[in-house]
Amino acid sequence: MSNGTDVRLSTGVKGIDEIMHGGLIRGNGYLLRGGPGAGKTVLGLHFLTAGAARGEKALFITLVESTEQIRSNAKAMGFTLEGIDFLDISPTKDFFVEGQMYDLFSPADVERDPLTQTIVTRVQALKPATVFVDTMTQFRYLSPDLFQFRKQVVSFMRFLQENGCTVLFTSEQSAEAPDDHLQFIADGIIDLDSILGLRSLEVTKFRGSDFRPGAHSMRLSQKGMEVFPRLMPDKHGKPYVSEIISSGVPELDAMLHGGIERGTVTLITGPCGVGKTTLGVLFLKEAAKRGERSLFYTFEESRESILHRSETIKIPVTSMIQHGLFSLVKIEPLQYTASELTSIIRREVEENNVRVICLDSISGYRLALKGEDLITQMHALSRYLMNMGVTVILINEVESITGDFSATEVGISYIADNIIFMRYLEMAGELRKSIGVLKKRLSDHEKLLRELEITSQGVKVGKPLTTLRGILSGMPTGLETVKGGV
Amino acid sequence: MPHSRKILIVEHNRRNLELITGFLHDDGYEVMSAATMEELDGLLKIPEIIGLALIDLMGYDHSIWERSEILRTKGIPFVLISPRKISAPGHGERTVLLKPLVVKEMLALVDNIFKEAGDE
């Protein structure tokens, strides 16, 4: 049903426009599918509001809900409905109260013609550019058979198209009235879904255009509908200077042969309390020194706790925040889906020029965020950030305090360009800490382990632990006789 | 298409009556109606103006058969309308129409009955 003119029309929802490569194609008809409460009417209101905002005439044809109900619900979501006309052909109360029910003829004989005439008259009088029909399924009940239904819908769509309308129409699929026919007729299909409280939107058909496939996270709130397109890392990129970024600790920089490269992913891994978060904040402190904005997302530890801990070891996070160079954000459990967080991070990168991002921690990310394929999504996010020249620091907690060594426990080491690991050592009944570099993709690195100390004076990295062996086991022994520790 | 005689509709449901009256009017017929047995009895006293009766059985008891017998004896053709199939009704009706009626088919039947009456 394409009229050949590829002029994009906003759906009124930024995320959907992005998924549909700019929006709907003007003059075409799109099917909006979804169960009760899926957000069909909300999207319809966004679509018409966007049309009205462009100064075009917008028409809402309602066959089920009354205009009053729609107005009241729309108002609660902040839609002004200015410039939107309503054609209310929903049943009035008279049908029930005043004995308007009948059984002598089928609705197809009684109601279809007057209804069609009402629509035709209104469309010809108003000449709207955007039309939302809620719901097309109603016509199925007014058609004696599927053939006539299909013919009627095709004819109706053609009529609207010839009158210059771009149409969004809904369906209600059920066993008695499946919407397969509407799917064939429509120029595009937008599916709204909700599984276990997770809302999603998927475009499954779009004649005359490419689109971003797959289910995209969606949120319905007092602000209406927000859609968070699934990230396609390779679609994004930004030229940046490949340079070495210092940790601010000369000994650690020496271990990293200068530091970490801009636009890489660094995994800082180790058991709890060993100093992973502190090490992550160190890189952000250095970013602030260079005048770069950085972001720290904490999924487990509170914001206050990190601020306090950092200040006590002479990392001036409060001052960094005051200068607008550092943001410390606590993500509450189940506050966002991974796609939503990705969209927030994208905004920070693309609009606020954030250059270094730390996620603390990977297990917290997996626990706090809603949705599936979290590690895949983290991978996509990391790839996107790398393409944008953003330096990523991922904090990973391993459960074992000492004992057999493993870099990570969630199979994410392949994401990382650099892996810095931290270990506890038990030496003469005392717990000490060590640090090492396991992997550095873009350059060589020191293969020796060093002792790590975090004191009120800051982070100290000692000399290489060349006199010990078995450090990775957590219980090292001296190459000769260890005296006085390391 | 003016007709000298009217169509009597025996219909309990007001909306059904409005609809069928509307369709028959649009096709050029004059219609009179009875919703109760009393109203029907009143109209059966002037059978000469009734060209055809359409009786919706829904909402009436067995006493409707006594009235159909009157129609039969007076030679007034009548059609029964039923929500379900009636096996061998045998009350002298021309036919039994099942709900929901298809408007075009109903009008064609009515036209035919009047045509036959005119041919006789």
Coordinates of C-alpha atoms in Angstrom, one line a residue:
Chain A
M1 CA 0.0 0.0 0.0
S2 CA 3.0 2.3 -0.3
N3 CA 2.3 5.5 -2.3
G4 CA 6.0 5.7 -3.2
T5 CA 6.8 8.8 -1.3
D6 CA 9.3 8.1 1.4
V7 CA 8.6 11.0 3.7
R8 CA 9.1 9.9 7.3
L9 CA 6.6 10.8 9.9
S10 CA 7.5 10.7 13.6
T11 CA 5.5 8.3 15.8
G12 CA 5.9 10.7 18.6
V13 CA 8.2 8.3 20.4
K14 CA 11.9 9.0 19.8
G15 CA 13.0 5.4 20.4
I16 CA 10.5 4.0 17.9
D17 CA 11.6 6.6 15.3
E18 CA 15.1 5.4 15.8
I19 CA 14.1 1.7 15.4
M20 CA 12.1 2.6 12.3
H21 CA 15.0 4.6 10.8
G22 CA 13.2 7.9 11.1
G23 CA 9.6 7.0 11.6
L24 CA 6.6 5.8 9.6
I25 CA 6.3 6.3 5.9
R26 CA 3.7 9.0 5.1
G27 CA 0.5 7.7 3.6
N28 CA 0.8 4.1 4.8
G29 CA -1.1 2.1 7.3
Y30 CA 0.5 0.5 10.3
L31 CA -0.9 -2.2 12.6
L32 CA -0.3 -1.8 16.3
R33 CA -0.7 -5.1 18.1
G34 CA -0.8 -5.9 21.8
G35 CA -2.9 -7.3 24.6
P36 CA -4.9 -5.3 27.1
G37 CA -2.8 -2.6 28.8
A38 CA 0.0 -3.0 26.4
G39 CA 0.1 0.7 25.6
K40 CA -1.6 0.8 22.2
T41 CA -3.7 3.8 23.0
V42 CA -0.8 5.6 24.5
L43 CA 1.3 5.2 21.4
G44 CA -1.7 6.3 19.4
L45 CA -1.9 9.5 21.4
H46 CA 1.9 10.1 20.9
F47 CA 1.4 9.6 17.2
L48 CA -1.5 12.1 17.0
T49 CA 0.1 14.6 19.3
A50 CA 3.2 14.6 17.1
G51 CA 1.0 15.2 14.1
A52 CA -0.8 18.1 15.8
A53 CA 2.5 19.6 16.9
R54 CA 3.5 19.7 13.2
G55 CA 0.4 21.7 12.6
E56 CA -1.4 18.8 10.8
K57 CA -4.9 17.7 11.5
A58 CA -5.1 14.6 13.6
L59 CA -8.1 12.3 14.1
F60 CA -8.7 9.7 16.8
I61 CA -11.4 7.2 15.7
T62 CA -12.5 5.2 18.7
L63 CA -14.8 2.2 18.4
V64 CA -14.5 0.9 22.0
E65 CA -13.5 3.5 24.6
S66 CA -15.5 6.6 24.9
T67 CA -13.9 10.0 24.2
E68 CA -14.4 11.0 27.9
Q69 CA -12.5 7.9 29.0
I70 CA -9.6 8.6 26.5
R71 CA -9.4 12.3 27.5
S72 CA -9.3 11.4 31.2
N73 CA -6.6 8.8 30.8
A74 CA -4.6 11.0 28.4
K75 CA -4.8 13.9 30.8
A76 CA -3.4 11.7 33.6
M77 CA -0.4 11.0 31.3
G78 CA 0.2 14.7 30.5
F79 CA -1.2 14.7 26.9
T80 CA -3.0 18.0 26.2
L81 CA -4.8 16.6 23.2
E82 CA -4.7 20.0 21.6
G83 CA -5.4 19.8 17.9
I84 CA -6.7 16.3 18.1
D85 CA -10.2 15.6 16.8
F86 CA -12.2 12.7 18.1
L87 CA -14.7 10.5 16.2
D88 CA -16.4 8.5 18.9
I89 CA -18.3 5.6 17.5
S90 CA -18.1 3.5 20.6
P91 CA -21.4 2.1 22.0
T92 CA -23.3 4.5 24.1
K93 CA -25.0 3.5 27.4
D94 CA -28.4 3.6 25.5
F95 CA -27.5 0.3 24.0
F96 CA -27.7 -1.4 27.4
V97 CA -30.0 0.9 29.3
E98 CA -32.6 1.7 26.7
G99 CA -33.0 -1.7 25.2
Q100 CA -30.9 -1.1 22.1
M101 CA -29.9 -4.7 21.9
Y102 CA -31.1 -6.7 19.0
D103 CA -30.9 -10.2 17.6
L104 CA -33.0 -10.2 14.5
F105 CA -30.2 -9.1 12.2
S106 CA -26.5 -9.4 12.2
P107 CA -24.4 -6.3 13.2
A108 CA -23.0 -6.5 9.7
D109 CA -26.4 -5.6 8.3
V110 CA -27.4 -3.1 11.0
E111 CA -24.3 -1.2 11.9
R112 CA -21.6 -1.4 9.2
D113 CA -23.1 1.0 6.7
P114 CA -24.0 3.8 9.1
L115 CA -20.6 3.4 10.8
T116 CA -18.7 3.5 7.5
Q117 CA -20.7 6.5 6.4
T118 CA -19.9 8.3 9.7
I119 CA -16.2 7.8 9.1
V120 CA -16.3 8.8 5.5
T121 CA -18.2 12.0 6.2
R122 CA -15.8 13.0 9.0
V123 CA -12.6 12.2 7.2
Q124 CA -13.8 14.0 4.1
A125 CA -14.7 17.0 6.2
L126 CA -11.6 17.2 8.4
K127 CA -9.0 15.9 5.9
P128 CA -6.6 14.7 8.7
A129 CA -3.0 13.9 8.0
T130 CA -2.7 11.4 10.8
V131 CA -5.4 8.9 11.9
F132 CA -5.5 6.5 14.8
V133 CA -8.1 3.8 14.7
D134 CA -8.8 2.0 17.9
T135 CA -9.6 -0.8 17.2
M136 CA -9.8 -2.2 13.7
T137 CA -10.8 -5.6 15.2
Q138 CA -14.3 -4.1 15.7
F139 CA -14.9 -4.2 12.0
R140 CA -14.4 -8.0 12.1
Y141 CA -17.6 -8.2 14.2
L142 CA -19.4 -6.2 11.6
S143 CA -18.4 -8.5 8.7
P144 CA -20.2 -11.7 8.1
D145 CA -17.1 -13.5 7.0
L146 CA -13.3 -13.1 6.8
F147 CA -13.4 -12.4 3.1
Q148 CA -15.7 -9.4 3.6
F149 CA -13.7 -8.2 6.6
R150 CA -10.4 -8.2 4.6
K151 CA -12.1 -6.5 1.7
Q152 CA -13.6 -3.9 3.9
V153 CA -10.3 -3.2 5.7
V154 CA -8.4 -2.9 2.5
S155 CA -11.0 -0.6 1.1
F156 CA -11.1 1.5 4.3
M157 CA -7.3 1.8 4.2
R158 CA -7.3 2.8 0.6
F159 CA -9.9 5.4 1.3
L160 CA -7.9 6.9 4.1
Q161 CA -4.7 6.8 2.0
E162 CA -6.4 8.5 -1.0
N163 CA -7.5 11.2 1.5
G164 CA -3.8 11.7 2.4
C165 CA -3.9 10.0 5.8
T166 CA -1.1 8.1 7.5
V167 CA -2.9 5.5 9.7
L168 CA -2.0 3.7 12.8
F169 CA -4.6 1.1 13.7
T170 CA -4.8 -1.4 16.6
S171 CA -6.0 -4.9 16.8
E172 CA -7.1 -7.1 19.6
Q173 CA -6.1 -10.7 18.8
S174 CA -8.2 -13.5 20.2
A175 CA -9.1 -17.1 19.3
E176 CA -12.4 -15.9 17.9
A177 CA -10.9 -13.0 16.0
P178 CA -7.3 -13.6 15.1
D179 CA -5.6 -10.6 13.4
D180 CA -3.6 -12.5 10.8
H181 CA -5.5 -10.7 8.0
L182 CA -4.7 -7.3 9.4
Q183 CA -1.0 -8.3 9.5
F184 CA -1.0 -9.1 5.8
I185 CA -2.8 -5.9 4.9
A186 CA -0.7 -3.5 7.0
D187 CA 2.4 -1.8 5.6
G188 CA 4.1 -2.2 8.9
I189 CA 3.5 -4.0 12.2
I190 CA 4.5 -2.8 15.7
D191 CA 4.1 -5.4 18.4
L192 CA 3.8 -4.4 22.0
D193 CA 4.4 -7.1 24.6
S194 CA 4.7 -7.6 28.3
I195 CA 6.3 -10.7 29.9
L196 CA 6.7 -10.9 33.6
G197 CA 6.4 -7.2 34.0
L198 CA 8.9 -6.5 31.3
R199 CA 7.5 -4.4 28.5
S200 CA 8.9 -4.5 25.0
L201 CA 8.3 -3.3 21.5
E202 CA 9.2 -5.0 18.3
V203 CA 8.8 -4.0 14.7
T204 CA 8.1 -7.1 12.7
K205 CA 7.2 -5.7 9.3
F206 CA 8.0 -2.4 7.6
R207 CA 7.3 -2.1 3.9
G208 CA 9.7 0.1 2.0
S209 CA 12.2 0.5 4.8
D210 CA 14.8 -1.2 6.9
F211 CA 14.3 -1.3 10.6
R212 CA 16.2 -2.4 13.8
P213 CA 15.0 -6.0 14.5
G214 CA 14.4 -7.6 17.8
A215 CA 12.5 -6.7 21.0
H216 CA 13.3 -3.3 22.4
S217 CA 12.7 -2.4 26.0
M218 CA 9.7 -0.1 26.6
R219 CA 8.4 1.8 29.6
L220 CA 4.9 3.2 30.3
S221 CA 4.8 5.9 32.9
Q222 CA 3.2 9.2 33.7
K223 CA 5.3 10.6 30.9
G224 CA 3.7 8.2 28.4
M225 CA 5.7 5.7 26.4
E226 CA 9.5 5.5 26.3
V227 CA 11.3 3.0 24.1
F228 CA 14.9 2.1 24.5
P229 CA 16.3 0.7 21.2
R230 CA 18.6 -2.2 21.4
L231 CA 22.1 -1.0 21.0
M232 CA 23.8 -1.8 17.7
P233 CA 27.4 -0.9 18.6
D234 CA 28.8 -0.9 15.1
K235 CA 26.3 1.8 14.1
H236 CA 28.0 4.3 16.4
G237 CA 31.5 5.7 16.3
K238 CA 33.5 8.8 16.9
P239 CA 37.1 9.6 16.0
Y240 CA 39.4 9.9 19.1
V241 CA 43.1 10.1 19.8
S242 CA 44.5 6.8 21.0
E243 CA 46.5 7.6 24.0
I244 CA 47.6 6.1 27.3
I245 CA 45.6 7.0 30.4
S246 CA 47.4 7.0 33.7
S247 CA 46.0 5.5 36.9
G248 CA 47.8 8.2 38.9
V249 CA 49.9 5.6 40.7
P250 CA 53.3 5.4 39.0
E251 CA 54.0 1.8 40.1
L252 CA 50.6 0.6 38.7
D253 CA 51.3 2.6 35.5
A254 CA 54.7 0.8 35.3
M255 CA 52.9 -2.5 35.5
L256 CA 50.6 -1.4 32.7
H257 CA 53.5 -0.1 30.7
G258 CA 52.2 3.5 31.0
G259 CA 48.6 3.0 31.8
I260 CA 45.5 1.9 29.9
E261 CA 44.6 2.9 26.4
R262 CA 41.7 5.3 25.8
G263 CA 38.7 3.5 24.3
T264 CA 39.5 0.1 25.9
V265 CA 37.7 -2.0 28.4
T266 CA 39.5 -2.8 31.6
L267 CA 38.4 -5.4 34.0
I268 CA 39.4 -5.0 37.6
T269 CA 38.8 -8.3 39.3
G270 CA 39.3 -9.6 42.8
P271 CA 37.5 -10.7 46.0
C272 CA 35.5 -8.4 48.2
G273 CA 37.2 -5.6 50.2
V274 CA 40.4 -5.9 48.2
G275 CA 40.2 -2.4 46.7
K276 CA 38.6 -2.9 43.3
T277 CA 36.2 0.1 43.6
T278 CA 39.0 2.3 44.9
L279 CA 41.2 1.4 42.0
G280 CA 38.3 2.2 39.6
V281 CA 37.8 5.6 41.2
L282 CA 41.5 6.3 40.8
F283 CA 41.2 6.2 37.0
L284 CA 38.2 8.5 37.2
K285 CA 40.2 10.9 39.5
E286 CA 42.8 11.1 36.8
A287 CA 40.2 11.8 34.2
A288 CA 38.9 14.7 36.3
K289 CA 42.5 16.0 36.4
R290 CA 42.6 16.0 32.6
G291 CA 39.3 17.9 32.7
E292 CA 37.3 15.0 31.4
R293 CA 33.8 14.0 32.6
S294 CA 33.5 10.5 34.1
L295 CA 30.6 8.4 35.4
F296 CA 30.6 5.8 38.1
Y297 CA 27.5 3.5 38.4
T298 CA 27.2 1.6 41.6
F299 CA 24.8 -1.3 41.7
E300 CA 25.4 -2.5 45.2
E301 CA 27.3 -0.1 47.5
S302 CA 25.6 3.1 48.4
R303 CA 26.7 6.4 47.0
E304 CA 27.5 7.8 50.4
S305 CA 29.7 4.9 51.3
I306 CA 31.8 5.3 48.1
L307 CA 32.1 9.0 48.6
H308 CA 33.2 8.6 52.2
R309 CA 35.7 5.8 51.4
S310 CA 37.2 7.8 48.6
E311 CA 37.6 11.0 50.6
T312 CA 39.3 9.1 53.4
I313 CA 42.0 8.0 51.0
K314 CA 42.5 11.4 49.5
I315 CA 40.5 11.0 46.4
P316 CA 38.6 14.3 46.2
V317 CA 35.4 13.0 44.8
T318 CA 33.2 15.7 46.3
S319 CA 35.2 18.4 44.6
M320 CA 35.2 16.4 41.4
I321 CA 31.4 16.3 41.6
Q322 CA 31.2 20.0 42.3
H323 CA 33.2 20.8 39.3
G324 CA 30.9 18.7 37.1
L325 CA 33.6 16.3 36.2
F326 CA 32.3 13.2 38.1
S327 CA 28.9 11.7 38.6
L328 CA 28.3 8.9 41.0
V329 CA 25.0 7.2 40.4
K330 CA 23.4 4.4 42.4
I331 CA 21.2 2.1 40.4
E332 CA 18.5 0.6 42.6
P333 CA 17.5 -3.0 42.1
L334 CA 15.0 -3.5 39.3
Q335 CA 15.0 0.2 38.6
Y336 CA 15.9 -0.2 34.9
T337 CA 16.2 -2.8 32.2
A338 CA 19.6 -3.1 30.6
S339 CA 18.3 -1.3 27.5
E340 CA 17.1 1.6 29.6
L341 CA 20.5 2.0 31.4
T342 CA 22.2 1.7 28.0
S343 CA 20.0 4.6 26.7
I344 CA 20.9 6.7 29.8
I345 CA 24.6 6.0 29.3
R346 CA 24.3 6.8 25.6
R347 CA 22.8 10.2 26.4
E348 CA 25.6 10.9 28.9
V349 CA 28.2 10.0 26.2
E350 CA 26.6 11.7 23.2
E351 CA 25.2 14.8 25.0
N352 CA 27.4 15.3 28.0
N353 CA 30.7 14.1 26.5
V354 CA 31.5 11.5 29.3
R355 CA 34.9 10.0 28.6
V356 CA 35.4 7.4 31.3
I357 CA 32.8 5.1 32.7
C358 CA 33.0 2.6 35.6
L359 CA 30.4 -0.1 36.3
D360 CA 30.6 -1.5 39.8
S361 CA 30.0 -4.4 39.6
I362 CA 29.3 -6.9 36.8
S363 CA 27.4 -9.2 39.3
G364 CA 25.5 -6.1 40.6
Y365 CA 24.6 -5.2 37.0
R366 CA 23.2 -8.7 36.5
L367 CA 21.3 -8.7 39.7
A368 CA 20.0 -5.2 39.6
L369 CA 18.8 -4.9 36.0
K370 CA 15.7 -6.4 34.6
G371 CA 15.7 -8.3 31.3
E372 CA 17.5 -11.1 29.6
D373 CA 20.9 -11.6 27.9
L374 CA 22.4 -9.2 30.4
I375 CA 26.0 -10.2 29.6
T376 CA 25.3 -9.9 25.9
Q377 CA 23.9 -6.4 26.5
M378 CA 26.9 -5.5 28.6
H379 CA 29.1 -6.7 25.8
A380 CA 27.2 -4.5 23.3
L381 CA 27.4 -1.5 25.7
S382 CA 31.1 -2.0 26.1
R383 CA 31.6 -2.3 22.3
Y384 CA 29.6 0.9 21.8
L385 CA 31.6 2.8 24.4
M386 CA 34.8 1.7 22.8
N387 CA 33.6 2.8 19.4
M388 CA 32.8 6.2 20.9
G389 CA 36.3 6.4 22.5
V390 CA 35.0 6.0 26.0
T391 CA 37.3 4.2 28.4
V392 CA 35.4 1.5 30.3
I393 CA 36.2 0.1 33.7
L394 CA 34.3 -3.0 34.8
I395 CA 34.6 -4.1 38.4
N396 CA 34.3 -7.9 38.9
E397 CA 34.0 -9.6 42.2
V398 CA 35.3 -13.2 42.6
E399 CA 33.9 -15.1 45.5
S400 CA 37.0 -17.0 46.7
I401 CA 39.2 -15.0 49.1
T402 CA 42.2 -17.2 48.5
G403 CA 42.7 -20.6 46.9
D404 CA 42.5 -21.6 43.3
F405 CA 42.8 -18.6 41.0
S406 CA 40.2 -17.6 38.4
A407 CA 40.1 -14.2 36.8
T408 CA 36.3 -14.0 36.5
E409 CA 33.4 -16.2 37.4
V410 CA 30.8 -15.0 34.9
G411 CA 32.6 -15.6 31.6
I412 CA 33.1 -12.0 30.7
S413 CA 36.9 -11.9 30.4
Y414 CA 36.6 -12.0 26.6
I415 CA 35.0 -8.5 26.7
A416 CA 38.1 -7.0 28.4
D417 CA 41.1 -5.6 26.7
N418 CA 42.9 -5.3 30.0
I419 CA 42.6 -7.4 33.1
I420 CA 44.0 -6.2 36.4
F421 CA 43.5 -8.7 39.2
M422 CA 43.8 -8.3 42.9
R423 CA 44.4 -11.1 45.4
Y424 CA 44.6 -11.6 49.1
L425 CA 47.7 -13.2 50.5
E426 CA 48.0 -15.0 53.8
M427 CA 51.4 -14.4 55.2
A428 CA 52.3 -15.4 58.7
G429 CA 48.7 -15.1 59.8
E430 CA 48.3 -11.6 58.2
L431 CA 46.1 -10.8 55.2
R432 CA 48.0 -8.8 52.6
K433 CA 46.9 -7.7 49.2
S434 CA 48.6 -8.1 45.8
I435 CA 47.9 -6.8 42.3
G436 CA 48.9 -8.0 38.9
V437 CA 48.1 -7.5 35.2
L438 CA 46.8 -10.6 33.6
K439 CA 46.1 -9.3 30.1
K440 CA 46.8 -6.2 28.0
R441 CA 45.6 -6.4 24.5
L442 CA 47.3 -3.3 23.0
S443 CA 50.7 -3.5 24.6
D444 CA 53.0 -5.6 26.7
H445 CA 52.7 -5.4 30.4
E446 CA 54.6 -6.4 33.6
K447 CA 54.2 -10.0 34.4
L448 CA 55.2 -9.6 38.1
L449 CA 52.9 -9.3 41.0
R450 CA 53.2 -6.5 43.4
E451 CA 51.9 -5.7 46.9
L452 CA 49.0 -3.3 47.2
E453 CA 48.2 -1.1 50.2
I454 CA 45.3 1.2 50.6
T455 CA 45.9 3.7 53.4
S456 CA 44.7 7.1 54.5
Q457 CA 47.5 8.5 52.4
G458 CA 46.1 6.8 49.2
V459 CA 46.8 3.8 47.2
K460 CA 50.3 2.4 47.3
V461 CA 51.7 -0.3 45.0
G462 CA 54.9 -1.8 46.2
K463 CA 57.9 -3.4 44.4
P464 CA 57.5 -6.7 42.5
L465 CA 57.0 -9.8 44.8
T466 CA 60.0 -11.6 43.2
T467 CA 60.9 -13.4 46.4
L468 CA 57.7 -15.3 46.7
R469 CA 56.1 -18.2 44.8
G470 CA 52.6 -19.6 44.9
I471 CA 51.1 -16.1 45.3
L472 CA 48.1 -17.0 43.1
S473 CA 47.2 -19.8 45.5
G474 CA 46.8 -17.2 48.2
M475 CA 49.3 -18.8 50.5
P476 CA 52.8 -18.0 49.1
T477 CA 56.0 -19.3 50.3
G478 CA 59.5 -17.7 50.1
L479 CA 61.8 -18.7 47.4
E480 CA 64.3 -19.1 50.2
T481 CA 63.2 -18.1 53.6
V482 CA 60.8 -15.4 53.9
K483 CA 61.7 -13.0 56.7
G484 CA 59.6 -10.1 57.7
G485 CA 57.0 -10.6 55.1
V486 CA 57.4 -9.1 51.7
Chain B
M1 CA -43.4 0.0 -4.7
P2 CA -46.6 0.9 -2.9
H3 CA -48.6 -2.0 -1.5
S4 CA -52.3 -1.9 -0.7
R5 CA -51.9 -4.1 2.3
K6 CA -49.6 -3.9 5.2
I7 CA -47.0 -6.1 6.9
L8 CA -47.8 -7.1 10.4
I9 CA -44.7 -7.5 12.6
V10 CA -45.1 -9.5 15.8
E11 CA -42.0 -8.6 17.7
H12 CA -41.3 -8.5 21.4
N13 CA -37.9 -6.6 21.2
R14 CA -38.2 -2.9 20.6
R15 CA -34.9 -2.5 18.8
N16 CA -35.7 -5.5 16.6
L17 CA -39.0 -3.9 15.7
E18 CA -37.3 -0.6 14.9
L19 CA -34.8 -2.3 12.7
I20 CA -37.2 -4.5 10.7
T21 CA -39.7 -1.6 10.4
G22 CA -36.9 0.6 9.0
F23 CA -35.7 -2.0 6.4
L24 CA -39.3 -2.7 5.2
H25 CA -40.2 1.0 5.1
D26 CA -37.1 1.7 3.0
D27 CA -38.3 -1.1 0.6
G28 CA -41.7 0.6 0.3
Y29 CA -43.8 -1.4 2.6
E30 CA -46.2 -0.1 5.3
V31 CA -45.8 -1.8 8.6
M32 CA -47.9 -2.3 11.7
S33 CA -46.8 -4.0 14.7
A34 CA -47.8 -6.0 17.8
A35 CA -45.6 -6.5 20.8
T36 CA -48.1 -8.3 23.0
M37 CA -50.9 -10.9 22.5
E38 CA -53.5 -8.2 23.3
E39 CA -52.1 -5.9 20.6
L40 CA -52.0 -8.8 18.2
D41 CA -55.6 -9.8 19.0
G42 CA -56.7 -6.3 18.3
L43 CA -55.1 -6.2 14.9
L44 CA -56.5 -9.7 14.0
K45 CA -59.9 -8.2 14.1
I46 CA -59.2 -6.3 10.9
P47 CA -57.4 -9.0 8.9
E48 CA -58.3 -7.5 5.5
I49 CA -55.5 -4.9 5.8
I50 CA -52.8 -7.5 6.6
G51 CA -50.9 -8.7 3.5
L52 CA -48.3 -10.7 5.4
A53 CA -47.3 -11.3 9.0
L54 CA -43.7 -11.8 10.2
I55 CA -43.8 -13.4 13.7
D56 CA -40.7 -13.5 15.9
L57 CA -41.3 -16.5 18.2
M58 CA -38.9 -15.2 20.8
G59 CA -40.7 -14.0 23.9
Y60 CA -44.1 -15.7 23.3
D61 CA -45.6 -18.8 24.7
H62 CA -47.8 -21.5 23.1
S63 CA -50.7 -19.1 22.7
I64 CA -48.9 -17.7 19.6
W65 CA -50.0 -20.9 17.7
E66 CA -53.7 -20.0 18.3
R67 CA -53.1 -16.7 16.6
S68 CA -51.2 -18.3 13.7
E69 CA -54.2 -20.6 13.3
I70 CA -56.4 -17.5 12.8
L71 CA -54.0 -16.2 10.2
R72 CA -54.0 -19.5 8.4
T73 CA -57.8 -19.8 8.4
K74 CA -58.1 -16.2 7.1
G75 CA -55.6 -16.9 4.3
I76 CA -53.0 -14.4 5.5
P77 CA -49.5 -15.7 4.7
F78 CA -47.2 -15.6 7.6
V79 CA -43.5 -16.3 8.2
L80 CA -42.1 -17.5 11.5
I81 CA -38.7 -16.2 12.8
S82 CA -36.9 -18.3 15.3
P83 CA -33.5 -18.2 17.0
R84 CA -33.1 -21.9 16.3
K85 CA -34.2 -24.5 13.9
I86 CA -37.8 -25.8 14.4
S87 CA -38.4 -29.3 13.3
A88 CA -41.7 -29.6 11.2
P89 CA -43.6 -26.7 12.8
G90 CA -46.6 -27.3 10.5
H91 CA -48.8 -24.3 11.6
G92 CA -49.4 -23.2 8.0
E93 CA -46.4 -20.8 7.8
R94 CA -44.8 -20.1 4.5
T95 CA -41.4 -20.6 5.8
V96 CA -39.3 -20.4 9.0
L97 CA -36.4 -17.9 9.0
L98 CA -33.5 -18.4 11.3
K99 CA -31.9 -15.5 13.2
P100 CA -30.0 -13.5 12.4
L101 CA -31.8 -12.6 9.2
V102 CA -30.0 -11.4 6.2
V103 CA -31.7 -8.2 5.2
K104 CA -31.5 -8.8 1.4
E105 CA -32.9 -12.3 1.8
M106 CA -35.7 -11.2 4.0
L107 CA -36.7 -8.4 1.6
A108 CA -36.6 -10.8 -1.4
L109 CA -38.9 -13.3 0.4
V110 CA -41.4 -10.6 1.3
D111 CA -41.4 -9.3 -2.3
N112 CA -42.0 -12.8 -3.6
I113 CA -44.9 -13.4 -1.2
F114 CA -46.5 -10.1 -2.3
K115 CA -45.8 -10.9 -5.9
E116 CA -47.5 -14.3 -5.6
A117 CA -50.4 -12.7 -3.8
G118 CA -50.7 -10.2 -6.6
D119 CA -50.5 -12.9 -9.3
E120 CA -53.3 -14.9 -7.8

